[in-house]
XYZ file of N, CA and C in Angstrom:
726
model
N 7.332 44.565 -18.114
C 7.936 44.931 -16.830
C 7.471 44.006 -15.711
N 6.182 43.650 -15.729
C 5.616 42.847 -14.647
C 6.320 41.496 -14.539
N 6.595 40.873 -15.677
C 7.260 39.564 -15.656
C 8.638 39.663 -15.013
N 9.357 40.729 -15.310
C 10.695 40.877 -14.741
C 10.626 41.199 -13.253
N 9.633 41.975 -12.844
C 9.447 42.254 -11.415
C 9.192 40.956 -10.656
N 8.336 40.113 -11.213
C 8.037 38.826 -10.576
C 9.301 37.979 -10.471
N 10.102 37.957 -11.524
C 11.337 37.174 -11.508
C 12.311 37.703 -10.459
N 12.457 39.018 -10.383
C 13.373 39.611 -9.403
C 12.931 39.287 -7.985
N 11.644 39.419 -7.715
C 11.127 39.121 -6.376
C 11.279 37.637 -6.046
N 11.073 36.793 -7.038
C 11.234 35.348 -6.833
C 12.681 35.006 -6.496
N 13.617 35.585 -7.233
C 15.034 35.348 -6.969
C 15.435 35.875 -5.593
N 14.898 37.033 -5.242
C 15.206 37.619 -3.933
C 14.710 36.721 -2.812
N 13.530 36.172 -2.998
C 12.962 35.275 -1.984
C 13.798 34.004 -1.848
N 14.204 33.426 -2.976
C 15.033 32.219 -2.927
C 16.365 32.505 -2.235
N 16.971 33.640 -2.570
C 18.243 34.002 -1.944
C 18.064 34.191 -0.440
N 16.952 34.796 -0.060
C 16.653 34.995 1.362
C 16.583 33.657 2.093
N 15.929 32.688 1.484
C 15.807 31.368 2.108
C 17.168 30.715 2.315
N 18.089 30.951 1.391
C 19.410 30.323 1.509
C 20.279 30.974 2.575
N 19.858 32.124 3.102
C 20.642 32.791 4.152
C 20.104 32.501 5.544
N 19.051 31.701 5.632
C 18.472 31.342 6.930
C 19.012 29.976 7.343
N 19.736 29.889 8.433
C 20.299 28.597 8.856
C 19.207 27.566 9.118
N 19.315 26.369 8.549
C 18.326 25.322 8.827
C 18.387 24.852 10.270
N 19.546 25.016 10.903
C 19.724 24.647 12.305
C 19.463 25.873 13.167
N 18.450 25.806 14.022
C 18.039 26.966 14.821
C 18.949 27.232 16.015
N 19.697 26.228 16.449
C 20.565 26.390 17.614
C 21.904 26.964 17.163
N 22.261 28.134 17.693
C 23.513 28.779 17.322
C 24.540 28.634 18.439
N 25.771 28.311 18.094
C 26.817 28.231 19.114
C 27.218 29.623 19.577
N 27.953 29.674 20.663
C 28.418 30.953 21.179
C 29.478 31.534 20.245
N 29.529 32.874 20.138
C 30.557 33.504 19.293
C 31.971 33.082 19.664
N 32.210 32.860 20.958
C 33.550 32.462 21.392
C 33.946 31.113 20.803
N 32.972 30.194 20.699
C 33.242 28.881 20.122
C 33.512 28.993 18.622
N 32.728 29.847 17.947
C 32.942 30.067 16.520
C 34.317 30.663 16.258
N 34.714 31.619 17.085
C 36.025 32.252 16.921
C 37.149 31.246 17.142
N 36.960 30.348 18.093
C 37.982 29.346 18.394
C 38.212 28.427 17.207
N 37.146 28.090 16.502
C 37.246 27.149 15.384
C 37.602 27.853 14.069
N 36.926 28.987 13.790
C 37.046 29.608 12.471
C 37.807 30.929 12.456
N 38.045 31.509 13.624
C 38.746 32.780 13.658
C 37.835 33.949 13.331
N 38.441 35.088 13.046
C 37.682 36.306 12.800
C 36.837 36.207 11.538
N 37.325 35.479 10.521
C 36.555 35.343 9.281
C 35.246 34.605 9.529
N 35.265 33.613 10.422
C 34.046 32.890 10.757
C 33.045 33.767 11.471
N 33.524 34.586 12.392
C 32.639 35.512 13.100
C 31.987 36.490 12.127
N 32.783 37.037 11.218
C 32.251 37.995 10.250
C 31.210 37.347 9.350
N 31.498 36.125 8.914
C 30.605 35.445 7.985
C 29.303 35.023 8.647
N 29.388 34.461 9.852
C 28.210 33.897 10.506
C 27.352 34.964 11.176
N 27.979 35.860 11.909
C 27.215 36.794 12.731
C 27.000 38.152 12.082
N 27.615 38.384 10.936
C 27.430 39.662 10.258
C 27.147 39.484 8.772
N 27.918 38.623 8.132
C 27.829 38.471 6.689
C 26.460 38.076 6.180
N 25.821 37.112 6.840
C 24.529 36.637 6.338
C 23.464 37.715 6.411
N 23.515 38.565 7.447
C 22.518 39.624 7.585
C 22.767 40.745 6.581
N 24.040 41.075 6.355
C 24.373 42.091 5.363
C 23.973 41.619 3.970
N 24.273 40.360 3.654
C 23.929 39.812 2.343
C 22.422 39.816 2.125
N 21.692 39.447 3.147
C 20.227 39.410 3.057
C 19.659 40.806 2.816
N 20.105 41.775 3.613
C 19.608 43.147 3.497
C 20.034 43.777 2.177
N 21.287 43.569 1.792
C 21.790 44.159 0.552
C 21.043 43.619 -0.656
N 20.752 42.328 -0.662
C 20.037 41.724 -1.778
C 18.619 42.275 -1.894
N 17.956 42.437 -0.772
C 16.598 42.989 -0.779
C 16.607 44.434 -1.261
N 17.532 45.240 -0.737
C 17.617 46.652 -1.124
C 17.947 46.795 -2.607
N 18.873 45.976 -3.100
C 19.239 46.027 -4.513
C 18.047 45.696 -5.397
N 17.309 44.670 -5.047
C 16.157 44.260 -5.854
C 15.079 45.338 -5.877
N 14.787 45.910 -4.715
C 13.753 46.944 -4.643
C 14.171 48.202 -5.395
N 15.440 48.577 -5.278
C 15.921 49.765 -5.989
C 15.914 49.526 -7.493
N 16.253 48.332 -7.920
C 16.224 47.988 -9.341
C 14.795 48.094 -9.875
N 13.843 47.576 -9.118
C 12.436 47.660 -9.527
C 11.981 49.114 -9.580
N 12.406 49.914 -8.605
C 12.071 51.343 -8.586
C 12.597 52.040 -9.835
N 13.838 51.744 -10.229
C 14.413 52.354 -11.425
C 13.696 51.877 -12.686
N 13.282 50.629 -12.705
C 12.501 50.125 -13.832
C 11.231 50.950 -14.005
N 10.561 51.203 -12.901
C 9.315 51.984 -12.943
C 9.583 53.412 -13.403
N 10.655 54.013 -12.896
C 10.993 55.378 -13.289
C 11.274 55.472 -14.786
N 11.893 54.464 -15.346
C 12.119 54.449 -16.790
C 10.808 54.288 -17.554
N 9.933 53.457 -17.035
C 8.670 53.198 -17.721
C 7.809 54.455 -17.810
N 7.850 55.297 -16.787
C 7.020 56.517 -16.793
C 7.775 57.710 -17.377
N 8.994 57.473 -17.844
C 9.733 58.519 -18.536
C 10.560 59.443 -17.678
N 10.780 59.102 -16.416
C 11.559 59.965 -15.525
C 13.067 59.737 -15.628
N 13.472 58.611 -16.203
C 14.894 58.306 -16.341
C 15.211 57.981 -17.795
N 16.328 58.490 -18.306
C 16.717 58.191 -19.688
C 17.342 56.801 -19.792
N 17.435 56.324 -21.006
C 18.125 55.066 -21.267
C 19.572 55.390 -21.621
N 20.557 54.786 -20.956
C 21.964 55.086 -21.247
C 22.314 54.800 -22.706
N 23.231 55.570 -23.244
C 23.659 55.360 -24.621
C 24.556 54.135 -24.724
N 24.668 53.618 -25.934
C 25.496 52.435 -26.157
C 26.962 52.704 -25.833
N 27.466 53.865 -26.195
C 28.870 54.193 -25.940
C 29.154 54.287 -24.449
N 28.197 54.817 -23.679
C 28.397 54.925 -22.228
C 28.470 53.538 -21.594
N 27.591 52.665 -22.013
C 27.601 51.310 -21.467
C 28.893 50.580 -21.831
N 29.367 50.794 -23.045
C 30.586 50.120 -23.483
C 31.790 50.578 -22.659
N 31.823 51.844 -22.278
C 32.957 52.403 -21.547
C 32.940 52.044 -20.067
N 31.758 51.858 -19.493
C 31.664 51.714 -18.040
C 31.337 50.313 -17.569
N 30.845 49.449 -18.443
C 30.366 48.147 -17.996
C 31.503 47.178 -17.709
N 31.357 46.418 -16.619
C 32.284 45.336 -16.299
C 31.927 44.069 -17.067
N 30.805 44.100 -17.764
C 30.335 42.920 -18.496
C 30.498 43.131 -20.001
N 31.537 43.889 -20.414
C 31.620 44.303 -21.804
C 31.938 43.174 -22.778
N 32.073 41.932 -22.293
C 32.218 40.824 -23.233
C 30.864 40.363 -23.756
N 29.761 40.931 -23.239
C 28.429 40.645 -23.760
C 28.008 41.772 -24.702
N 27.895 41.472 -25.973
C 27.535 42.520 -26.925
C 26.136 43.061 -26.666
N 25.222 42.215 -26.212
C 23.851 42.641 -25.985
C 23.781 43.814 -25.018
N 24.701 43.881 -24.082
C 24.657 44.923 -23.064
C 24.910 46.298 -23.658
N 25.561 46.354 -24.829
C 25.908 47.640 -25.408
C 24.728 48.267 -26.139
N 23.700 47.514 -26.385
C 22.518 48.056 -27.030
C 21.676 48.791 -25.994
N 21.348 50.053 -26.224
C 20.512 50.781 -25.258
C 19.208 50.035 -25.003
N 18.889 49.819 -23.766
C 17.667 49.105 -23.432
C 17.180 49.518 -22.048
N 15.899 49.342 -21.824
C 15.327 49.622 -20.514
C 15.701 48.511 -19.540
N 15.714 48.856 -18.271
C 15.997 47.849 -17.252
C 14.931 46.766 -17.231
N 13.734 47.098 -17.683
C 12.633 46.134 -17.652
C 12.710 45.115 -18.780
N 13.573 45.356 -19.761
C 13.683 44.439 -20.890
C 14.552 43.232 -20.530
N 14.269 42.125 -21.196
C 15.044 40.902 -20.996
C 16.131 40.818 -22.067
N 17.324 40.420 -21.670
C 18.379 40.170 -22.644
C 19.043 38.835 -22.320
N 19.946 38.423 -23.188
C 20.515 37.078 -23.084
C 21.261 36.861 -21.776
N 22.123 37.832 -21.399
C 22.915 37.624 -20.188
C 22.040 37.577 -18.941
N 20.947 38.362 -18.931
C 20.062 38.322 -17.768
C 19.368 36.967 -17.663
N 18.936 36.433 -18.788
C 18.275 35.125 -18.786
C 19.234 34.046 -18.287
N 20.489 34.093 -18.756
C 21.493 33.121 -18.310
C 21.719 33.236 -16.808
N 21.847 34.466 -16.317
C 22.095 34.679 -14.891
C 20.889 34.290 -14.045
N 19.685 34.488 -14.580
C 18.478 34.034 -13.875
C 18.515 32.521 -13.693
N 18.861 31.833 -14.762
C 18.954 30.372 -14.697
C 20.000 29.948 -13.674
N 21.159 30.610 -13.678
C 22.215 30.290 -12.716
C 21.747 30.529 -11.286
N 21.036 31.636 -11.076
C 20.571 31.978 -9.728
C 19.574 30.956 -9.206
N 18.600 30.618 -10.031
C 17.600 29.634 -9.617
C 18.261 28.282 -9.369
N 19.164 27.894 -10.260
C 19.883 26.627 -10.090
C 20.697 26.642 -8.801
N 21.402 27.739 -8.544
C 22.249 27.832 -7.359
C 21.468 27.823 -6.060
N 20.391 28.598 -6.005
C 19.597 28.651 -4.774
C 18.875 27.333 -4.524
N 18.366 26.716 -5.591
C 17.707 25.421 -5.434
C 18.700 24.357 -4.975
N 19.913 24.419 -5.507
C 20.948 23.469 -5.099
C 21.255 23.618 -3.613
N 21.383 24.848 -3.156
C 21.690 25.076 -1.739
C 20.535 24.628 -0.840
N 19.307 24.914 -1.249
C 18.152 24.471 -0.465
C 18.040 22.949 -0.468
N 18.428 22.338 -1.561
C 18.460 20.871 -1.626
C 19.473 20.330 -0.623
N 20.609 21.006 -0.509
C 21.620 20.602 0.482
C 21.055 20.700 1.896
N 20.292 21.759 2.166
C 19.650 21.894 3.479
C 18.798 20.661 3.778
N 18.011 20.266 2.776
C 17.076 19.154 2.975
C 17.805 17.827 3.148
N 18.839 17.602 2.353
C 19.572 16.338 2.409
C 20.363 16.211 3.707
N 21.033 17.278 4.102
C 21.893 17.237 5.292
C 21.096 17.247 6.596
N 19.910 17.875 6.570
C 19.056 17.972 7.750
C 19.809 18.593 8.925
N 19.845 17.913 10.051
C 20.442 18.507 11.255
C 21.958 18.645 11.161
N 22.576 18.003 10.173
C 24.028 18.103 10.041
C 24.467 19.356 9.280
N 23.508 20.080 8.678
C 23.858 21.314 7.969
C 23.785 22.480 8.945
N 24.911 23.081 9.201
C 24.977 24.248 10.082
C 25.788 25.340 9.400
N 25.516 26.594 9.768
C 26.289 27.703 9.218
C 27.635 27.832 9.919
N 27.768 27.169 11.049
C 29.044 27.140 11.754
C 29.726 25.801 11.487
N 31.035 25.768 11.657
C 31.786 24.534 11.447
C 31.852 23.775 12.765
N 31.206 22.623 12.810
C 31.168 21.838 14.041
C 30.864 20.380 13.722
N 31.219 19.520 14.629
C 30.894 18.100 14.534
C 29.728 17.822 15.468
N 28.635 17.332 14.897
C 27.437 17.059 15.693
C 27.528 15.660 16.319
N 26.673 15.445 17.294
C 26.575 14.110 17.879
C 26.045 13.141 16.817
N 26.660 11.973 16.746
C 26.305 10.965 15.735
C 26.502 11.490 14.306
N 27.470 12.365 14.143
C 27.733 12.957 12.830
C 28.135 11.869 11.831
N 27.654 12.009 10.611
C 28.009 11.051 9.564
C 28.192 11.788 8.247
N 28.928 11.187 7.348
C 29.145 11.758 6.027
C 27.957 11.424 5.133
N 27.372 12.438 4.528
C 26.203 12.260 3.674
C 26.660 11.951 2.252
N 26.075 10.931 1.664
C 26.489 10.486 0.328
C 25.335 10.488 -0.673
N 24.225 11.115 -0.329
C 23.068 11.147 -1.216
C 22.861 12.550 -1.775
N 21.945 12.664 -2.749
C 21.655 13.967 -3.334
C 22.889 14.555 -4.002
N 23.096 15.869 -3.887
C 24.266 16.496 -4.520
C 25.586 16.043 -3.916
N 25.526 15.496 -2.697
C 26.750 15.013 -2.044
C 27.242 13.695 -2.642
N 26.479 13.164 -3.566
C 26.939 11.976 -4.284
C 28.110 12.328 -5.211
N 28.118 13.604 -5.671
C 29.138 14.036 -6.626
C 30.106 15.072 -6.067
N 29.662 15.853 -5.083
C 30.466 16.977 -4.610
C 30.690 16.936 -3.106
N 31.806 17.521 -2.691
C 32.089 17.644 -1.260
C 31.374 18.852 -0.680
N 31.343 19.952 -1.446
C 30.750 21.200 -0.952
C 29.723 21.760 -1.941
N 28.640 21.048 -2.230
C 27.664 21.560 -3.197
C 26.951 22.826 -2.747
N 26.836 23.041 -1.435
C 26.161 24.257 -0.967
C 26.964 25.503 -1.328
N 28.289 25.396 -1.335
C 29.121 26.523 -1.756
C 29.005 26.745 -3.262
N 28.869 25.667 -4.007
C 28.615 25.796 -5.441
C 27.335 26.582 -5.677
N 26.320 26.302 -4.861
C 25.067 27.036 -4.962
C 25.246 28.521 -4.720
N 26.084 28.870 -3.749
C 26.355 30.283 -3.466
C 27.033 30.945 -4.658
N 28.054 30.286 -5.200
C 28.803 30.864 -6.313
C 27.918 31.065 -7.543
N 26.949 30.187 -7.744
C 26.044 30.319 -8.883
C 25.045 31.456 -8.702
N 24.671 31.744 -7.470
C 23.618 32.729 -7.220
C 24.126 34.154 -7.054
N 25.427 34.356 -6.943
C 25.964 35.697 -6.713
C 26.155 36.547 -7.975
N 26.535 35.989 -9.130
C 26.808 36.841 -10.300
C 25.672 37.759 -10.704
N 24.425 37.355 -10.515
C 23.328 38.217 -10.935
C 23.282 39.502 -10.117
N 23.740 39.443 -8.869
C 23.784 40.657 -8.059
C 24.828 41.633 -8.599
N 25.975 41.101 -9.022
C 27.004 41.951 -9.625
C 26.473 42.570 -10.915
N 25.758 41.764 -11.687
C 25.165 42.251 -12.934
C 24.169 43.379 -12.671
N 23.299 43.211 -11.696
C 22.293 44.227 -11.400
C 22.938 45.511 -10.887
N 23.981 45.372 -10.074
C 24.704 46.553 -9.596
C 25.313 47.305 -10.776
N 25.842 46.566 -11.736
C 26.428 47.186 -12.920
C 25.359 47.870 -13.761
N 24.179 47.268 -13.845
C 23.091 47.821 -14.641
C 22.579 49.161 -14.103
N 22.576 49.324 -12.795
C 22.029 50.554 -12.207
C 23.082 51.651 -12.063
N 24.297 51.392 -12.510
C 25.389 52.360 -12.348
C 25.054 53.769 -12.851
N 24.404 53.937 -14.019
C 24.136 55.295 -14.507
C 23.209 56.113 -13.607
N 22.528 55.469 -12.661
C 21.507 56.173 -11.891
C 21.810 56.296 -10.400
N 22.812 55.584 -9.925
C 23.093 55.574 -8.489
C 23.385 56.972 -7.970
N 24.151 57.757 -8.733
C 24.530 59.095 -8.265
C 23.343 60.044 -8.163
N 22.226 59.696 -8.795
C 21.037 60.545 -8.731
C 20.299 60.413 -7.407
N 20.516 59.303 -6.698
C 19.742 59.025 -5.491
C 20.594 58.855 -4.239
N 21.891 58.662 -4.397
C 22.741 58.392 -3.239
C 23.963 59.304 -3.240
N 24.579 59.499 -2.057
C 25.794 60.316 -1.968
C 26.923 59.732 -2.815
N 27.908 60.558 -3.089
C 29.024 60.166 -3.953
C 29.752 58.934 -3.433
N 29.928 58.838 -2.103
C 30.732 57.735 -1.571
C 30.089 56.378 -1.845
N 28.759 56.329 -1.953
C 28.089 55.070 -2.292
C 28.477 54.649 -3.707
N 28.426 55.598 -4.629
C 28.818 55.325 -6.009
C 30.284 54.899 -6.087
N 31.118 55.531 -5.276
C 32.550 55.220 -5.274
C 32.801 53.810 -4.755
N 32.131 53.444 -3.673
C 32.309 52.115 -3.084
C 31.854 51.013 -4.045
N 30.744 51.264 -4.733
C 30.182 50.235 -5.606
C 30.976 50.046 -6.896
N 31.573 51.126 -7.417
C 32.121 51.051 -8.770
C 33.615 51.347 -8.887
N 34.285 51.607 -7.776
C 35.729 51.755 -7.844
C 36.375 50.392 -8.103
N 37.225 50.311 -9.108
C 37.795 49.023 -9.508
C 38.620 48.386 -8.394
N 39.420 49.178 -7.696
C 40.275 48.624 -6.652
C 39.464 48.112 -5.475
N 38.399 48.824 -5.132
C 37.538 48.358 -4.043
C 36.877 47.043 -4.428
N 36.462 46.942 -5.666
C 35.858 45.691 -6.134
C 36.857 44.540 -6.069
N 38.050 44.784 -6.550
C 39.068 43.729 -6.551
C 39.372 43.279 -5.129
N 39.549 44.250 -4.231
C 39.826 43.920 -2.828
C 38.661 43.136 -2.228
N 37.441 43.552 -2.549
C 36.261 42.853 -2.047
C 36.189 41.420 -2.535
N 36.469 41.210 -3.823
C 36.441 39.860 -4.377
C 37.514 38.983 -3.743
N 38.717 39.543 -3.607
C 39.823 38.783 -3.016
C 39.507 38.411 -1.575
N 38.945 39.357 -0.820
C 38.603 39.093 0.576
C 37.528 38.017 0.678
N 36.514 38.089 -0.196
C 35.439 37.095 -0.169
C 35.974 35.706 -0.510
N 36.828 35.629 -1.527
C 37.419 34.341 -1.901
C 38.265 33.788 -0.765
N 39.044 34.666 -0.128
C 39.876 34.228 0.998
C 39.019 33.691 2.140
N 37.915 34.390 2.446
C 37.053 33.945 3.541
C 36.461 32.570 3.264
N 35.953 32.381 2.048
C 35.335 31.105 1.721
C 36.373 29.985 1.657
N 37.536 30.268 1.068
C 38.566 29.231 0.976
C 39.081 28.855 2.362
N 39.255 29.843 3.220
C 39.686 29.570 4.593
C 38.652 28.717 5.318
N 37.388 28.998 5.051
C 36.311 28.220 5.679
C 36.308 26.784 5.159
N 36.491 26.623 3.864
C 36.529 25.284 3.275
C 37.664 24.464 3.877
N 38.844 25.050 3.973
C 39.995 24.331 4.515
C 39.797 23.983 5.990
N 39.214 24.903 6.746
C 38.953 24.640 8.166
C 37.941 23.513 8.326
N 36.905 23.544 7.512
C 35.874 22.503 7.561
C 36.456 21.142 7.199
N 37.241 21.102 6.153
C 37.834 19.832 5.729
C 38.820 19.296 6.763
N 39.560 20.188 7.383
C 40.518 19.761 8.406
C 39.798 19.145 9.603
N 38.683 19.752 10.011
C 37.922 19.218 11.140
C 37.316 17.859 10.792
N 36.774 17.737 9.590
C 36.164 16.473 9.179
C 37.210 15.366 9.045
N 38.374 15.713 8.550
C 39.442 14.720 8.424
C 39.895 14.229 9.797
N 40.011 15.146 10.753
C 40.420 14.769 12.108
C 39.387 13.871 12.776
N 38.124 14.061 12.400
C 37.054 13.277 13.030
C 36.859 11.926 12.340
N 36.804 11.914 11.008
C 36.484 10.682 10.275
C 37.715 9.909 9.803
N 38.870 10.586 9.772
C 40.140 9.954 9.418
C 40.078 9.238 8.055
N 40.280 7.926 8.030
C 40.359 7.183 6.764
C 39.053 7.284 5.972
N 37.946 7.314 6.660
C 36.654 7.415 5.979
C 36.566 8.715 5.181
N 37.127 9.789 5.736
C 37.125 11.075 5.038
C 38.015 11.019 3.796
N 39.149 10.376 3.893
C 40.039 10.243 2.738
C 39.351 9.480 1.610
N 38.657 8.415 1.952
C 37.923 7.646 0.945
C 36.794 8.482 0.341
N 36.134 9.242 1.190
C 35.006 10.084 0.765
C 35.468 11.132 -0.247
N 36.546 11.832 0.055
C 37.026 12.908 -0.816
C 37.703 12.387 -2.081
N 38.217 11.178 -2.039
C 38.889 10.627 -3.221
C 37.908 10.339 -4.349
N 36.624 10.238 -4.035
C 35.610 9.923 -5.038
C 34.788 11.135 -5.456
N 35.161 12.320 -4.964
C 34.375 13.519 -5.246
C 35.270 14.725 -5.506
N 34.745 15.679 -6.265
C 35.390 16.977 -6.419
C 34.748 17.957 -5.434
N 35.417 19.087 -5.231
C 34.905 20.039 -4.246
C 33.649 20.770 -4.724
N 33.730 21.418 -5.899
C 32.677 22.347 -6.296
C 32.015 22.030 -7.637
N 32.783 21.501 -8.589
C 32.244 21.215 -9.921
C 32.429 19.731 -10.214
N 31.347 18.997 -10.486
C 31.454 17.546 -10.705
C 32.498 17.181 -11.756
N 33.382 16.254 -11.391
C 34.403 15.682 -12.272
C 35.494 16.681 -12.715
N 35.414 17.933 -12.273
C 36.364 18.951 -12.752
C 37.172 19.570 -11.617
N 36.478 20.174 -10.647
C 37.195 20.932 -9.603
C 36.492 20.796 -8.256
């Protein structure tokens, strides 16, 4: 159990670091709204704080449930229950009854993805320096960065986000049998209703895609031909593929 607690806390800390803007100077909300619209306001002034708090709460609650199982206060879900309720049912390992403190293949894979994703995003912070902002803006003496992960990708920091999020979905799915024991019904409904999940995923994808397009449009207007040359040699999120 201790090894998994350490891993969860380590991942939580890395995720926390990726939600702290490297640029301490924040523009006015009115300026953000002018450039990015309502989605930008939600993402910059609300989304990062919600993501940070939700990730911390999820990790602590997961650790609490691990402890409750270890001392015998919580049962281990049956294989049939997991098969019927899990969103990850393409992983056979998940159907085997196991404690939350145990390691399985999908958790190890997701741990690797999370560490890779958070490290990639922090690397982007370091490479971009003052040009990395959580808001979309053109800085004084702005230039296109071509080193580090930007040698291959246009938006490697977003790739880092996409890699680090699946483990949170996995952990939420893992604690499903116990949520109703500690929280009101509406919490369980919000977390596990299929339509709410689908709407949430679609909204998140729309927000990020809208942000990507807005960012690219601003950079193209500023750098013109240089931006066209820059993007012609790189993919957006996955090297050589997409």
